[in-house]
Coordinates of C-alpha atoms in Angstrom, one line a residue:
M226 CA 39.1 -4.6 -62.5
L227 CA 35.3 -5.0 -63.8
T228 CA 33.3 -2.9 -61.2
I229 CA 29.6 -3.2 -60.8
Y230 CA 29.4 0.6 -61.5
H231 CA 31.1 -0.3 -64.9
L232 CA 28.9 -3.0 -65.6
L233 CA 26.0 -0.8 -65.2
R234 CA 27.6 1.9 -67.3
T235 CA 28.5 0.0 -70.3
C236 CA 27.1 -3.5 -69.8
L237 CA 23.4 -2.7 -69.4
W238 CA 22.6 -6.2 -70.8
T239 CA 23.6 -7.7 -67.4
L240 CA 20.8 -6.1 -65.8
P241 CA 18.0 -8.5 -67.2
L242 CA 20.3 -11.2 -66.4
F243 CA 20.7 -10.3 -62.8
T244 CA 16.9 -9.5 -62.5
V245 CA 15.9 -13.2 -63.3
I246 CA 18.8 -15.1 -61.5
W247 CA 18.1 -13.1 -58.3
S248 CA 14.4 -13.6 -58.4
V249 CA 14.3 -17.1 -59.7
S250 CA 17.1 -18.3 -57.2
G251 CA 15.3 -16.4 -54.5
F252 CA 12.1 -17.9 -54.7
A253 CA 13.7 -21.5 -55.0
I254 CA 15.6 -20.5 -51.7
T255 CA 12.4 -19.6 -49.7
Y256 CA 10.6 -22.6 -51.0
G257 CA 13.4 -24.8 -49.9
I258 CA 13.6 -23.2 -46.5
S259 CA 9.7 -23.5 -46.1
Q260 CA 9.7 -27.0 -47.1
A261 CA 12.7 -28.1 -44.9
L262 CA 11.1 -26.3 -41.6
N263 CA 7.7 -27.7 -42.5
H264 CA 6.3 -24.1 -43.0
T265 CA 4.2 -25.4 -45.8
S266 CA 1.9 -28.3 -46.6
N267 CA 2.8 -31.3 -48.6
V268 CA 0.6 -29.7 -51.5
F269 CA 2.6 -27.6 -53.9
P270 CA 1.9 -23.9 -52.6
Y271 CA 1.4 -20.4 -54.0
I272 CA 5.0 -18.5 -54.2
S273 CA 3.7 -16.2 -51.3
K274 CA 3.0 -19.1 -48.9
T275 CA 6.7 -19.9 -49.1
G276 CA 7.6 -16.6 -47.2
T277 CA 5.0 -16.3 -44.4
E278 CA 7.2 -17.6 -41.5
V279 CA 10.4 -16.7 -39.9
P280 CA 13.0 -17.1 -41.3
E281 CA 12.1 -17.0 -44.8
R282 CA 9.7 -14.2 -44.5
G283 CA 12.6 -11.6 -44.4
I284 CA 14.2 -13.2 -47.1
F285 CA 11.3 -13.4 -49.4
S286 CA 10.5 -9.7 -48.8
L287 CA 13.9 -8.8 -49.7
I288 CA 14.0 -10.9 -52.8
V289 CA 10.5 -9.3 -54.2
F290 CA 11.7 -5.7 -53.1
V291 CA 15.0 -5.9 -55.1
C292 CA 13.1 -7.7 -58.0
S293 CA 10.7 -4.8 -58.1
L294 CA 13.5 -2.3 -58.3
S295 CA 15.2 -4.3 -61.0
M296 CA 11.9 -4.5 -63.1
A297 CA 11.5 -0.7 -62.9
L298 CA 15.1 -0.1 -64.1
N299 CA 14.5 -2.6 -66.9
S300 CA 11.4 -0.7 -67.9
E301 CA 13.1 2.6 -67.7
I302 CA 16.0 1.4 -69.9
R303 CA 13.7 -0.2 -72.5
F304 CA 11.7 3.0 -72.9
Q305 CA 15.0 4.6 -73.4
Y306 CA 16.0 2.0 -76.1
V307 CA 12.8 2.5 -78.0
R308 CA 13.0 6.4 -78.0
L309 CA 16.6 6.2 -79.4
M310 CA 15.7 4.0 -82.0
M311 CA 12.5 6.1 -83.0
T312 CA 14.8 9.0 -83.6
Q313 CA 16.4 7.0 -86.3
M314 CA 13.4 6.0 -88.1
S315 CA 11.7 7.4 -90.9
L316 CA 8.1 7.8 -89.5
T317 CA 5.1 10.1 -90.3
P318 CA 4.2 12.3 -87.6
A319 CA 1.0 10.4 -86.8
E320 CA 3.1 7.2 -86.9
K321 CA 5.7 9.0 -84.5
S322 CA 3.0 10.2 -82.1
R323 CA 1.2 6.8 -81.8
W324 CA 4.5 4.7 -81.2
I325 CA 5.8 7.5 -78.9
T326 CA 2.4 7.0 -76.9
A327 CA 2.7 3.2 -77.0
N328 CA 6.4 3.5 -75.4
K329 CA 5.3 5.7 -72.7
L330 CA 2.6 3.4 -72.0
T331 CA 4.9 0.5 -71.6
L332 CA 6.9 2.6 -69.3
G333 CA 3.9 3.4 -67.2
L334 CA 2.4 0.1 -66.9
G335 CA 5.9 -1.2 -66.3
L336 CA 6.8 1.1 -63.4
I337 CA 2.9 0.5 -61.9
A338 CA 3.6 -3.3 -62.4
S339 CA 6.8 -3.2 -60.5
F340 CA 5.4 -0.9 -57.7
G341 CA 2.8 -3.6 -57.2
L342 CA 5.5 -5.9 -56.1
V343 CA 6.2 -3.5 -53.2
F344 CA 2.8 -4.5 -52.0
V345 CA 3.6 -8.1 -52.3
A346 CA 6.9 -7.9 -50.5
S347 CA 5.4 -5.4 -47.7
F348 CA 2.2 -7.2 -46.9
Q349 CA 2.3 -10.9 -45.9
V350 CA -0.5 -12.9 -47.4
D351 CA -1.4 -14.6 -44.1
T352 CA -1.6 -11.2 -42.1
L353 CA -2.8 -8.5 -44.7
P354 CA -4.3 -10.5 -47.7
V355 CA -6.0 -7.6 -49.4
P356 CA -3.2 -5.3 -50.0
H357 CA -1.0 -8.5 -50.9
Y358 CA -3.5 -9.6 -53.6
M359 CA -4.0 -6.2 -54.9
G360 CA -0.2 -5.9 -55.5
A361 CA -0.2 -9.4 -57.0
F362 CA -3.0 -8.6 -59.6
V363 CA -1.7 -5.2 -60.4
T364 CA 1.7 -6.8 -61.2
F365 CA 0.4 -9.6 -63.4
G366 CA -2.7 -8.0 -64.7
L367 CA -0.7 -4.9 -66.0
G368 CA 2.3 -6.9 -66.6
F369 CA 0.8 -9.3 -69.4
I370 CA -0.7 -6.2 -71.2
C371 CA 2.7 -4.5 -71.1
C372 CA 4.4 -7.5 -72.5
W373 CA 1.9 -7.5 -75.5
I374 CA 2.7 -3.8 -76.3
H375 CA 6.5 -4.4 -76.0
A376 CA 6.0 -7.2 -78.6
A377 CA 4.2 -4.8 -80.9
I378 CA 6.8 -2.1 -80.5
T379 CA 9.5 -4.6 -81.3
Y380 CA 7.8 -5.8 -84.3
K381 CA 7.3 -2.1 -85.7
L382 CA 11.1 -1.7 -85.1
Y383 CA 11.7 -5.0 -87.2
K384 CA 9.8 -3.3 -90.0
E385 CA 11.6 -0.6 -89.9
E386 CA 14.9 -2.0 -89.5
R387 CA 14.7 -5.5 -90.9
K388 CA 17.4 -6.9 -88.7
S389 CA 17.1 -10.7 -87.6
M390 CA 17.8 -9.7 -84.2
L391 CA 14.7 -7.8 -83.7
K392 CA 12.9 -10.7 -85.6
L393 CA 14.1 -12.9 -83.1
T394 CA 13.3 -10.9 -80.2
F395 CA 9.8 -10.3 -81.6
V396 CA 9.3 -14.1 -81.9
L397 CA 10.4 -14.8 -78.4
Q398 CA 8.5 -12.1 -77.0
V399 CA 5.1 -13.2 -78.5
L400 CA 5.8 -16.8 -77.2
V401 CA 6.4 -15.4 -73.5
S402 CA 3.5 -13.4 -73.9
I403 CA 1.3 -16.0 -74.8
T404 CA 2.7 -18.1 -71.9
I405 CA 2.1 -15.3 -69.4
T406 CA -1.7 -14.8 -70.9
V407 CA -2.5 -18.3 -70.5
S408 CA -1.1 -19.0 -67.3
F409 CA -2.6 -15.7 -65.9
I410 CA -5.9 -16.7 -67.3
T411 CA -5.6 -20.3 -65.7
F412 CA -4.4 -18.9 -62.5
V413 CA -7.4 -16.5 -62.1
I414 CA -10.1 -19.0 -63.1
S415 CA -8.4 -21.6 -60.8
F416 CA -7.8 -19.2 -57.7
A417 CA -11.4 -18.0 -57.8
S418 CA -12.8 -21.6 -58.1
Y419 CA -10.9 -23.1 -55.6
R420 CA -11.7 -20.0 -53.3
Y421 CA -15.5 -20.4 -53.9
Q422 CA -15.4 -24.2 -53.4
K423 CA -13.6 -24.0 -50.2
K424 CA -15.9 -21.6 -48.9
Q425 CA -18.8 -23.8 -49.8
G426 CA -17.1 -26.5 -47.7
H427 CA -16.6 -28.9 -50.9
G428 CA -13.4 -30.1 -49.3
T429 CA -9.7 -29.0 -48.7
K430 CA -6.8 -28.6 -50.7
E431 CA -5.3 -31.8 -49.6
R432 CA -8.1 -33.9 -50.6
E433 CA -11.0 -33.1 -52.7
L434 CA -9.8 -29.8 -53.9
R435 CA -6.1 -30.7 -54.4
G436 CA -6.5 -30.7 -58.1
I437 CA -7.8 -27.3 -58.7
F438 CA -5.6 -26.0 -55.8
Q439 CA -2.4 -27.3 -57.7
S440 CA -3.8 -25.8 -60.9
A441 CA -3.9 -22.5 -59.3
S442 CA -0.5 -22.8 -57.5
T443 CA 1.4 -24.2 -60.5
S444 CA 0.0 -21.5 -62.8
E445 CA 1.2 -18.8 -60.3
W446 CA 4.7 -20.1 -60.5
V447 CA 4.6 -20.3 -64.3
L448 CA 3.2 -16.7 -64.3
A449 CA 5.6 -15.1 -62.1
I450 CA 8.8 -16.9 -63.6
A451 CA 7.5 -16.3 -67.3
T452 CA 6.8 -12.5 -66.3
I453 CA 10.2 -12.0 -64.8
S454 CA 12.0 -13.8 -67.7
Y455 CA 10.3 -11.8 -70.2
V456 CA 13.3 -9.2 -69.7
L457 CA 15.7 -11.5 -71.0
T458 CA 14.3 -10.5 -74.4
F459 CA 15.6 -6.9 -73.7
I460 CA 19.3 -8.3 -73.6
P461 CA 20.2 -7.9 -77.4
S462 CA 19.0 -4.1 -77.3
F463 CA 20.6 -3.4 -73.9
R464 CA 23.8 -4.6 -75.3
K465 CA 23.8 -1.4 -77.5
L466 CA 23.4 1.0 -74.8
E467 CA 25.6 2.6 -72.2
F468 CA 25.0 4.9 -69.2
D469 CA 27.3 8.1 -68.6
G470 CA 25.5 8.8 -65.3
F471 CA 23.0 11.0 -66.6
N472 CA 21.6 9.6 -69.8
V473 CA 21.1 6.3 -71.7
K474 CA 22.9 6.5 -75.1
F475 CA 24.1 4.3 -78.0
K476 CA 27.6 2.9 -77.3
Q477 CA 30.5 4.6 -78.9
L478 CA 33.6 2.6 -80.2
A479 CA 35.5 1.0 -77.0
T480 CA 38.4 3.3 -76.2
N481 CA 39.7 1.5 -72.9
S482 CA 40.5 -1.8 -71.6
K483 CA 37.6 -1.9 -69.4
T484 CA 35.2 -1.5 -72.4
N485 CA 37.0 -4.3 -74.3
V486 CA 36.4 -6.7 -71.3
C487 CA 32.7 -5.6 -71.5
L488 CA 32.5 -6.2 -75.1
R489 CA 34.3 -9.5 -74.9
L490 CA 31.6 -10.5 -72.3
C491 CA 28.9 -9.5 -74.7
N492 CA 30.4 -11.4 -77.6
C493 CA 30.8 -14.6 -75.4
C494 CA 26.8 -14.3 -74.8
S495 CA 26.1 -13.9 -78.5

C-alpha cells in the first residue's frame, strides 16, 4: 500500500501537485458556497470576499492555512534541491557564494510570503482589513520577486547542466513570472483606483465603478492562482529527490516494490 508517508518520502513531486489542487479547488468551493447563499454581490468578488460569512469563512481559513504550510514546504525543498545541484557544479568561489546567497534569499522570501498567508487566513477582510491586506501584499509582493530569482537560478543550472528539462522549466518559470508581475501591477493600480474613486463618491462597484472593480478582482484571482501554480515548475526537480526523515537527498536506485510504484507514477506524469 502506497502510504502518505511514503509519498512524502520518495515522491516529493506530489507536494506541488497537492498544493495547487488543494488551493484552487478550495477557492472554487468557497466561491460556490458564497454565491449559492448570496453572501457576495453579483459583481465578481475578491477572493477574500468569498470567505467572510459562515459557513465558508471557516473553509476559507482552513484552505489558506494549509496552502501556507504547503508553500513553505515547497520553498524548503526547492532550496535543498538547488543546494544539492550546486555541490555538483564547477563554480568559482565568487560564483558559488553569489548563487548560494540567491538560493538563501529565495528561501527567506518564500517563507515570509507563505507566512503572509497566515495573516490572510486569520484576519477576515471585513473585520480586520489592515492585517489582512498586509498579509496579502507581503505574499504577492515578495512572491513575484521570489519567482524571478527562482527563474534566474534555474537558468544558471541550465547553463551548467545543459539539460532540456531545465531549459523547459526556465521557460515556464519566466512565462508564469511575467503573468504574476503583470497581474500584480494591474491589481495594485486597479485596487488603488477603485478605493480612491469610491472614497470620492464617484459611484459604486455595481454601477459606475463596475469596470475598475472587476479589473481589480479578476487580476487578483489571476495573481493568486498563478503564484500558487508556480510551484508546478518544481515537479521535474522534485522527482529527483527523496526524504529520509531527516535530510532531502537525490534518489538512489529503487530497491523495493513501494519505490517501484512511486517511480511508475512519476513515469506516467513525464
